[in-house]
N, CA and C of each residue as an Amber inpcrd file, in Angstrom:
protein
   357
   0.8550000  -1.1750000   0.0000000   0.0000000   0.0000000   0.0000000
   0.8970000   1.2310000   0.0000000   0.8480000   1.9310000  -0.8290000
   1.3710000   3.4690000  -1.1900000   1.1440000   4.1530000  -0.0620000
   1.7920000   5.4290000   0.7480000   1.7910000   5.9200000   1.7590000
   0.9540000   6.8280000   1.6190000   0.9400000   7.3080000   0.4510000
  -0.6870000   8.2250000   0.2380000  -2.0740000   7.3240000   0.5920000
  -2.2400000   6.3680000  -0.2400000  -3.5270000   5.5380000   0.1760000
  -3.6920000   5.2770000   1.3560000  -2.2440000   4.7500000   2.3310000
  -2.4770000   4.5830000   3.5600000  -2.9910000   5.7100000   4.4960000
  -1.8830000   7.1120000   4.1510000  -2.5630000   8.5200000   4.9510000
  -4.4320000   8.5560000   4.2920000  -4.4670000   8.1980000   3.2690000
  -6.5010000   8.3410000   2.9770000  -7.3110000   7.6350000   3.7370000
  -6.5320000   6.4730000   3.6760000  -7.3850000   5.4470000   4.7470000
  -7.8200000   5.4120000   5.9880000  -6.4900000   5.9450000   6.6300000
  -6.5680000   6.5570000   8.1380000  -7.4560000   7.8020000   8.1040000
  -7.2320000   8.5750000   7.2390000  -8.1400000  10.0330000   7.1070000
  -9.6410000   9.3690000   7.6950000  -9.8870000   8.5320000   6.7840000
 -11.5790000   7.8300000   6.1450000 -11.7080000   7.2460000   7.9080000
 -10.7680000   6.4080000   7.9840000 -10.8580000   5.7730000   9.8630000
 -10.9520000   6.8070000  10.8490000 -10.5260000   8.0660000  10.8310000
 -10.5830000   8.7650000  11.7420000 -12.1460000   8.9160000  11.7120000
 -12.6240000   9.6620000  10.8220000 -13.9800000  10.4860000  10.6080000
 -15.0460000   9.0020000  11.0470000 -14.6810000   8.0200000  10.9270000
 -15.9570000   7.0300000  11.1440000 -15.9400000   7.5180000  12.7650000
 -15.2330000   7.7840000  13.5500000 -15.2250000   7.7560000  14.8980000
 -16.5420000   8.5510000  15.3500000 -17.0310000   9.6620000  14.7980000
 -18.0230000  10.3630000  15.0930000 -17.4370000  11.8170000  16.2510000
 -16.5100000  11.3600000  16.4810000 -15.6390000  12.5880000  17.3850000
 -15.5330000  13.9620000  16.8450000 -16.1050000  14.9150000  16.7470000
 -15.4190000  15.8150000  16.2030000 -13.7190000  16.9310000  16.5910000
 -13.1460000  17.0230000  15.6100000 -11.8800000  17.2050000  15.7600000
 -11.7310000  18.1860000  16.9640000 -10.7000000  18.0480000  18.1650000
 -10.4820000  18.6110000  18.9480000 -10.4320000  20.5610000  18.5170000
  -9.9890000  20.8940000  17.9820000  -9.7820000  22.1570000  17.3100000
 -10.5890000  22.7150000  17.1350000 -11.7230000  21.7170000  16.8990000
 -13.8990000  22.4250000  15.9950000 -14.7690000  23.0070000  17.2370000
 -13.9030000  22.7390000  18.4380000 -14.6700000  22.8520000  19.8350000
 -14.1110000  24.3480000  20.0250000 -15.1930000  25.5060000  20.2860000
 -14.6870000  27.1000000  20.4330000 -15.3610000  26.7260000  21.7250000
 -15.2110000  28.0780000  22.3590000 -15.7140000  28.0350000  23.6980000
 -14.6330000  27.6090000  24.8600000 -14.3280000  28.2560000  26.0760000
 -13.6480000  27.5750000  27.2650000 -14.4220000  26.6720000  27.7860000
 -13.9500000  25.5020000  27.8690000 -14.2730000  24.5030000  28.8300000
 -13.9670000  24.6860000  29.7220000 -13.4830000  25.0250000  30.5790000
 -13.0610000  25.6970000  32.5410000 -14.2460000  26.2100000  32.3940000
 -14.6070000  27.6540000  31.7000000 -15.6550000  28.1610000  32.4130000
 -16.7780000  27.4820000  31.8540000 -17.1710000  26.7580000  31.3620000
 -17.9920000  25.8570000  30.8490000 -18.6030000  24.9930000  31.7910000
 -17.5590000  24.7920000  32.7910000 -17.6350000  23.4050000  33.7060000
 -18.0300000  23.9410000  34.8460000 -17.7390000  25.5560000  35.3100000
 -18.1760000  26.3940000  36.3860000 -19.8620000  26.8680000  35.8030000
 -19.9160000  26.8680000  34.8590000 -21.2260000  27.1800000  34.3460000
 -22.5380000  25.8640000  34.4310000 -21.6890000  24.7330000  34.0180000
 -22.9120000  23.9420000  34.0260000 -23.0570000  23.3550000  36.0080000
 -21.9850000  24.2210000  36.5880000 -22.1930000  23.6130000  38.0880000
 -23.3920000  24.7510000  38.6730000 -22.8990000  26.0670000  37.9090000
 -23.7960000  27.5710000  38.2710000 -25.5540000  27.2660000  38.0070000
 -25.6390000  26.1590000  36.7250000 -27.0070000  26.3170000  36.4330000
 -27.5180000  24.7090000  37.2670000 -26.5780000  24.3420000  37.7510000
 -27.4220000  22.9080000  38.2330000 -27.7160000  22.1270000  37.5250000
 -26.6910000  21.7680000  36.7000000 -27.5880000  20.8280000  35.4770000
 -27.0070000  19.0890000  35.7930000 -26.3250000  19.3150000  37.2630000
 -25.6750000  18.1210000  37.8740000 -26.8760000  17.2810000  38.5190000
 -28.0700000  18.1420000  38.9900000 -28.8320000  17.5200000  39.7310000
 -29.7270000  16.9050000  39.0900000 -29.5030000  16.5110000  37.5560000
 -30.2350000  16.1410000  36.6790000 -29.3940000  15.1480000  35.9820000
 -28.0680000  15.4370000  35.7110000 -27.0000000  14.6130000  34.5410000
 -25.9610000  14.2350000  35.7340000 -25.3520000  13.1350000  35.1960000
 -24.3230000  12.5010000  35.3720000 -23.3620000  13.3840000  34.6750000
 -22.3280000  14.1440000  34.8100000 -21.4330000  15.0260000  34.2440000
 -19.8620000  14.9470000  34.5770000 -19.0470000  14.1150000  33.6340000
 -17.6010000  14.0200000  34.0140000 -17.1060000  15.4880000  34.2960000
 -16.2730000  15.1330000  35.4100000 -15.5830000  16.7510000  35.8470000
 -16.4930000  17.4350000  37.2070000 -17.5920000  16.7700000  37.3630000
 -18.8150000  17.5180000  38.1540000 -18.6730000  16.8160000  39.5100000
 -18.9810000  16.8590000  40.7600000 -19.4710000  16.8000000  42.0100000
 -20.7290000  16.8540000  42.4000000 -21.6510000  15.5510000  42.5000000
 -23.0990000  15.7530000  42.9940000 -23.5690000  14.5350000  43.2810000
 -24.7290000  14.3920000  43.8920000 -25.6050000  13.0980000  43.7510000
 -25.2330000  12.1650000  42.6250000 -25.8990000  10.9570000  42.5760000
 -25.8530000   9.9630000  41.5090000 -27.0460000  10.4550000  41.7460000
 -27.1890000  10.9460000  40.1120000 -28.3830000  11.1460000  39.7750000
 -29.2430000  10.7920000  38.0890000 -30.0680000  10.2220000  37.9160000
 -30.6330000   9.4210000  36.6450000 -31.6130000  10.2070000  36.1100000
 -32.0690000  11.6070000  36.2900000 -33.4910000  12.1280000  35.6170000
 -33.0360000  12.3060000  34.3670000 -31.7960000  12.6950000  33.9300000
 -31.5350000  13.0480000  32.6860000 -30.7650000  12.4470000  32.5250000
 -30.1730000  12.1170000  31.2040000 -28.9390000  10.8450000  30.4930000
 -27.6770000  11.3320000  30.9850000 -26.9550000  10.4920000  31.0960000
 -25.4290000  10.7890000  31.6400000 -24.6280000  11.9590000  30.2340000
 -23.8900000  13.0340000  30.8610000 -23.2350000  13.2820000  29.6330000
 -22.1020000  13.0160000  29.5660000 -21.5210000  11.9010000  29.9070000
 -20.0180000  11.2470000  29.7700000 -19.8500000  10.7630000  28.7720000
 -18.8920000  11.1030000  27.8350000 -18.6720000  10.8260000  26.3930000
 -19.6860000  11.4150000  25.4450000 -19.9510000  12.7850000  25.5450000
 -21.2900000  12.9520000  24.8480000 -20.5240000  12.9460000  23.6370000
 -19.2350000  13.3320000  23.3640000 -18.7030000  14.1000000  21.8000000
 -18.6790000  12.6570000  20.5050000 -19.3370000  11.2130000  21.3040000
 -19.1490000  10.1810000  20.8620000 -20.2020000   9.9340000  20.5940000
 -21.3150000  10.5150000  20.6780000 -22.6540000  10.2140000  20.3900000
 -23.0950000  11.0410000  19.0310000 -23.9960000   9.9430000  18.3890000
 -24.0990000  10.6710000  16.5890000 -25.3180000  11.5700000  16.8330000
 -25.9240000  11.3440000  18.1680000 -27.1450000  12.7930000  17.6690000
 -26.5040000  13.6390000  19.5490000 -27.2880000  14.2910000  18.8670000
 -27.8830000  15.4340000  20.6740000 -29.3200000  15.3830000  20.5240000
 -29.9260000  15.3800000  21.9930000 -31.2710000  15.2020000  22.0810000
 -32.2370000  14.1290000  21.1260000 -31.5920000  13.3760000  20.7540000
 -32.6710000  12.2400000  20.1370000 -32.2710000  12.4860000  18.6240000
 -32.4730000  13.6200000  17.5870000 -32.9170000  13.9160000  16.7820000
 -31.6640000  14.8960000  15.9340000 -30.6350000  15.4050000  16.3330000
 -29.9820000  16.6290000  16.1950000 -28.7690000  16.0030000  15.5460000
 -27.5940000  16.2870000  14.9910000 -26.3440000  15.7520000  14.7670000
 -25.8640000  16.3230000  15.7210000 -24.9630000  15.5260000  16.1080000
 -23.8970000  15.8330000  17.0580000 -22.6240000  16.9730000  16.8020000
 -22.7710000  18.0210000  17.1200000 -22.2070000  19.1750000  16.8300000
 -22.3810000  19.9980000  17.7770000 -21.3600000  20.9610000  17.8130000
 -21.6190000  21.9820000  18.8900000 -22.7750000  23.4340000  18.7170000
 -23.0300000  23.4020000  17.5920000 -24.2260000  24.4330000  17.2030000
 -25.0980000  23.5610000  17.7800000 -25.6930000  22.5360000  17.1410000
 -26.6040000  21.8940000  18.0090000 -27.0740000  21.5950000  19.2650000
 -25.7640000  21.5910000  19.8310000 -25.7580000  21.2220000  21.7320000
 -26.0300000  22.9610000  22.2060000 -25.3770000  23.6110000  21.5270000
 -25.8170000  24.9500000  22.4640000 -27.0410000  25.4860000  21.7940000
 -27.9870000  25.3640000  20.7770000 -29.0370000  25.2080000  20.5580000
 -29.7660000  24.6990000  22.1410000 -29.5430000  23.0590000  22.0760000
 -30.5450000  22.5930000  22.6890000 -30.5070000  23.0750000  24.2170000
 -29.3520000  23.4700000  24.6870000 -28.8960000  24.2190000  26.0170000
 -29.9360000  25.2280000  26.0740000 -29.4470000  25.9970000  25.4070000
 -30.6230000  27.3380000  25.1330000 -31.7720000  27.2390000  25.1290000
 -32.2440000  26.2030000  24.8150000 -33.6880000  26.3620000  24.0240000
 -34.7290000  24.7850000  23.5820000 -34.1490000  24.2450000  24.9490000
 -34.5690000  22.2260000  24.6290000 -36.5350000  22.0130000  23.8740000
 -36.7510000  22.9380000  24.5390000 -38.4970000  22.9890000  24.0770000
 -38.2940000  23.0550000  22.6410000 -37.7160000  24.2030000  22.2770000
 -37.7040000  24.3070000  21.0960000 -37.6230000  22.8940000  19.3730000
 -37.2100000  22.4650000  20.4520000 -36.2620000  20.9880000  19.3520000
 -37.6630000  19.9010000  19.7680000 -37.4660000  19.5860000  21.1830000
 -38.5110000  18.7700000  21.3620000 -39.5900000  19.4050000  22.9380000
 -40.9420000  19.9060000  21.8880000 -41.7880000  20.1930000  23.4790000
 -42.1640000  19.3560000  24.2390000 -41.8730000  18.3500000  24.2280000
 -42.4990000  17.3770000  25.1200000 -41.3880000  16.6940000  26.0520000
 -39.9160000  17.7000000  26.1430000 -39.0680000  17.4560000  27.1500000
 -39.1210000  17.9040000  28.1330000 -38.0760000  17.2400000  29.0600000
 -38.6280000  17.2470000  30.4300000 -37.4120000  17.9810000  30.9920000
 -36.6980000  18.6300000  29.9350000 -35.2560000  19.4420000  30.2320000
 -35.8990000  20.8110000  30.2240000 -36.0710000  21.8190000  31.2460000
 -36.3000000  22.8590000  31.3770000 -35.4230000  24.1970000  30.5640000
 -35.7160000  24.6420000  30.1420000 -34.8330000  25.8540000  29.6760000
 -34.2490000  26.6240000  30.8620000 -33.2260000  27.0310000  31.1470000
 -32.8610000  27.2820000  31.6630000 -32.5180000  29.1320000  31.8490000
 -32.4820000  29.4720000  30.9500000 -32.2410000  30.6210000  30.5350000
 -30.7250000  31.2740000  30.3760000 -30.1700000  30.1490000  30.0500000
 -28.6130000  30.0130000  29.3850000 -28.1970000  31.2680000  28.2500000
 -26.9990000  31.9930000  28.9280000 -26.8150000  32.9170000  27.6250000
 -26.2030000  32.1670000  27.0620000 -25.8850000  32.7110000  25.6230000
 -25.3300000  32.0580000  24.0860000 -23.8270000  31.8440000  24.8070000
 -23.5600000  32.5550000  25.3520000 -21.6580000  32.5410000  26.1280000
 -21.4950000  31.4480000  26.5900000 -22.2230000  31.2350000  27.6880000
 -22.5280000  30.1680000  28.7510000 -22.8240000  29.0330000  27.5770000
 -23.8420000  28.7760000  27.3740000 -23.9530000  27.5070000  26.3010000
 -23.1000000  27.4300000  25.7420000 -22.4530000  28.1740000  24.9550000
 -20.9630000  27.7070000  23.8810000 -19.6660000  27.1500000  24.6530000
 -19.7110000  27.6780000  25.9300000 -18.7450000  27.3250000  27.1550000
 -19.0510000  25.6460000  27.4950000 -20.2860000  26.0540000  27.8920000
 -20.7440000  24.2000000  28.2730000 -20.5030000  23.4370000  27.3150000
 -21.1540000  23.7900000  26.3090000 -20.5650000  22.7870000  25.0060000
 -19.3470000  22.5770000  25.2110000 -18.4620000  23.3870000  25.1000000
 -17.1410000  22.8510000  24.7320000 -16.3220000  22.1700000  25.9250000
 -17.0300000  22.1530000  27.0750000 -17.0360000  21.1820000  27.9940000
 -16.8900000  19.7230000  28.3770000 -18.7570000  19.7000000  27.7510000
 -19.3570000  18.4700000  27.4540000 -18.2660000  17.7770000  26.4970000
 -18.1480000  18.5610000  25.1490000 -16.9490000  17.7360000  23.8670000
 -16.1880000  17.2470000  24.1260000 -15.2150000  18.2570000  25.0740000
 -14.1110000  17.8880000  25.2380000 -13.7270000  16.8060000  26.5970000
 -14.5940000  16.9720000  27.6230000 -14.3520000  16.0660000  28.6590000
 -14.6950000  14.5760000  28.4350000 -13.2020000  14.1800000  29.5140000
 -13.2290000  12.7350000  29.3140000 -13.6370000  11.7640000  30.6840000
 -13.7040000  10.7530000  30.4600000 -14.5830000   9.9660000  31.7340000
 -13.5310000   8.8040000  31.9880000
């Protein structure tokens, strides 16, 4: 195998992972991680990096950046996650995730949180 075909191949293997590239994540994760402790979203999620109850009302977000949707329905992307931060009714009304009243800062922070933290 030619070292070009091989660098394509690996290219093609990376992207099946569903990860998006460390670099695509804007936003601080530090204050991301002080933010999702500020809005309480521990007393609901399982959250690597977080301190709280074991708690099950809402899905764990450990490894979320490995998951192909957000919220059921969404691709997995960071526009999407701070979408649904912002604004979960919006996507689906019949959730049981409260809006919170998250600024766009704060959500882009958490996102890049959620992406980047590992479990």
């Amino acid at each position: 195998m030619s070292a070009r075909l091989l660098v394509c191949v690996l290219a093609l293997l990376a992207g099946c992972q569903g990860k998006p590239p460390s670099n695509s994540v804007q936003g601080d994760p530090e204050r991301g991680r002080l933010a999702l402790a500020q809005h309480a979203c521990r007393s609901c999620h399982m959250i690597p990096g977080l301190t709280g109850p074991e708690t099950y009302v809402g899905r764990s977000l450990a490894n979320l950046a490995e998951r192909r949707f957000v919220a059921g329905s969404l691709p997995n992307n960071q526009a999407s996650l701070v979408r649904w931060i912002r604004d979960p009714q919006s996507i689906d009304p019949h959730t049981a995730m409260p809006a919170m009243g998250v600024s766009e800062r704060d959500a882009l922070d958490m996102s890049a949180w959620l992406l980047t933290a590992k479990e």
